[in-house]
Amino acid sequence: MNYKELYQPAHTIIGKGCIQEIPKHIDTIAGKKALVVTDEGLYKIGTVKKVTDVLDRAGKPYALYTGVKPNPTVSLVNEAKAVYDREGCDYLIGIGGGSPLDVSKAVSILAKNGGKIEDYNGLDKSKKSGVPLIAINTTAGTGSEVTRAYVVTDEVRKVKMLMVDAHCLSYLALNDPALMVDMPAPLTAATGMDALTHAIEAYVAKSHFPFTDGLALEAVGLVGKSLQKACENGRDMDARTDMCWAEYMAGLAFSNAGLGMVHAMAHQLGGFYNTPHGVANAILLTYVMKYNLPSCKDRYADIARALKIDTSHMTPDQAANAAIDYIEKLAERIYIPKLSQTAFKPSDVLTLSLHALEDTGMPENPREATLVDVQKVFMDAYYAK
Ligand SMILES: NC(=O)c1ccc[n+]([C@@H]2O[C@H](COP(=O)([O-])OP(=O)(O)OC[C@H]3O[C@@H](n4cnc5c(N)ncnc54)[C@H](O)[C@@H]3O)[C@@H](O)[C@H]2O)c1
Ligand SMILES: [Fe+2]
């Protein structure tokens, strides 16, 4: 195959105040009634109202579903879909971080394709494009507003299913940093490290190509410049705006190149213990980088340069290690916990590792991992080696 298909939303708007543009896009898709999918927290702090005020002023009808929880489950998706049907909706507006946006994508796919959401676990399993989705991002972030992926926890098997499917791409992706100023520092830190993980995994993924390389390196640079600032001062609009671009570009990069072993393992912590996704990635990132190093040290050296580390007197090995060291220190400065401070239990490591090997993210990892390798990386992270 000598061609590449690019996956991206039909429209994107990024910048302070961009939610004002929503009504004209509703007119374009001729949307009659939206299901607004969000979570209770965002409803209570008034973030949802900022968007519904725009809909109210423009006379756009909608029903509200505020029941999304972090690491959303199959039953939660079914509940949201039942509201969508009962209310006679014909398109979706997701407001939130990855969890509400992923539920919106799942409902969008079910509304057009029927069946159970478990049927769509894996790569391109649906037949038809979902109903139109306006994805309004509030964390920076998962990149869910831009990606062709969504994640749903199978609560029976305690596994996070990663669906990669071009049919779930949003019609309109919105990133308004003004919606992000209320993110507390730990959430800013965790979601920012998720974005960094997307960029790094995309940069070293087996399927990377020049388009994704450019996006990934620029995203890494912006995280290096602004994540700590956004954690220290949530009202720093320049830092929030940088993080919007970083998470969007990192999302676009991995949506086109793929993920890797960090996500394959992090999904298990989310599915088994409900560990927040960004925290799980942030904890595992440098341990997986150390494991992958023999397969991609030149690429890690590029990441060091993107982080503005002066590598001019370093060997590729030293530069790659400098990148890992930088990220370890960044994680400490923004108070990312250690694996031993989470619900992880060493006695679960075999099950977690078996599931990680089956994760949709694993095949793109630059180094082929065995069961023993995955177990060792979990345990290295646990003992903070
Ligand atoms: N679709 C994808 O491409 C993709 C990629 C990575 C992760 N994910 C998935 O996304 C989910 C994680 O999403 P997330 O990390 O964005 O968090 P989240 O959506 O689970 O939200 C976590 C908490 O943050 C709060 N919150 C969100 N925005 C806020 C804001 N602006 N101000 C204050 N509080 C706010 C929410 O109310 C919630 O309590 C996981 O299920 C993960 O697997 C999806
Ligand atoms: Fe992620």
PDB file of N, CA and C and ligand atoms in Angstrom, residues 141-142 194-195 197-198 254 259 263 267 277-278 281, ligand 2:
ATOM      1  N   GLY A 141      -5.193  16.552  27.820  1.00  0.00           N
ATOM      2  CA  GLY A 141      -6.378  15.855  27.520  1.00  0.00           C
ATOM      3  C   GLY A 141      -6.188  14.625  26.644  1.00  0.00           C
ATOM      4  N   THR A 142      -7.314  13.990  26.633  1.00  0.00           N
ATOM      5  CA  THR A 142      -7.377  12.700  25.953  1.00  0.00           C
ATOM      6  C   THR A 142      -7.332  12.824  24.435  1.00  0.00           C
ATOM      7  N   ASP A 194      -1.356  12.511  29.932  1.00  0.00           N
ATOM      8  CA  ASP A 194      -2.010  11.652  28.927  1.00  0.00           C
ATOM      9  C   ASP A 194      -1.674  12.182  27.531  1.00  0.00           C
ATOM     10  N   ALA A 195      -1.783  13.507  27.364  1.00  0.00           N
ATOM     11  CA  ALA A 195      -1.461  14.112  26.058  1.00  0.00           C
ATOM     12  C   ALA A 195      -0.002  13.838  25.685  1.00  0.00           C
ATOM     13  N   THR A 197       1.810  11.365  26.656  1.00  0.00           N
ATOM     14  CA  THR A 197       1.922   9.937  26.323  1.00  0.00           C
ATOM     15  C   THR A 197       1.432   9.682  24.900  1.00  0.00           C
ATOM     16  N   HIS A 198       0.322  10.344  24.523  1.00  0.00           N
ATOM     17  CA  HIS A 198      -0.171  10.182  23.139  1.00  0.00           C
ATOM     18  C   HIS A 198       0.916  10.588  22.139  1.00  0.00           C
ATOM     19  N   PHE A 254      -1.839  10.368  17.382  1.00  0.00           N
ATOM     20  CA  PHE A 254      -2.031   8.944  17.707  1.00  0.00           C
ATOM     21  C   PHE A 254      -3.238   8.360  16.977  1.00  0.00           C
ATOM     22  N   LEU A 259      -1.143   3.869  19.097  1.00  0.00           N
ATOM     23  CA  LEU A 259      -0.641   4.072  20.473  1.00  0.00           C
ATOM     24  C   LEU A 259       0.450   3.035  20.752  1.00  0.00           C
ATOM     25  N   HIS A 263      -0.412   2.757  26.874  1.00  0.00           N
ATOM     26  CA  HIS A 263      -1.877   2.717  26.905  1.00  0.00           C
ATOM     27  C   HIS A 263      -2.397   1.295  27.101  1.00  0.00           C
ATOM     28  N   HIS A 267      -4.747   0.935  30.311  1.00  0.00           N
ATOM     29  CA  HIS A 267      -6.163   0.542  30.202  1.00  0.00           C
ATOM     30  C   HIS A 267      -6.516  -0.526  31.233  1.00  0.00           C
ATOM     31  N   HIS A 277      -7.371   7.644  33.930  1.00  0.00           N
ATOM     32  CA  HIS A 277      -6.589   7.286  32.736  1.00  0.00           C
ATOM     33  C   HIS A 277      -5.247   8.037  32.674  1.00  0.00           C
ATOM     34  N   GLY A 278      -5.300   9.350  32.901  1.00  0.00           N
ATOM     35  CA  GLY A 278      -4.070  10.140  32.809  1.00  0.00           C
ATOM     36  C   GLY A 278      -3.058   9.739  33.868  1.00  0.00           C
ATOM     37  N   ASN A 281      -1.371   6.447  32.806  1.00  0.00           N
ATOM     38  CA  ASN A 281      -0.353   6.670  31.770  1.00  0.00           C
ATOM     39  C   ASN A 281       0.886   7.352  32.341  1.00  0.00           C
TER      40      ASN A 281
HETATM   41 FE    FE B   2      -4.859   8.354  26.533  1.00  0.00          FE
END
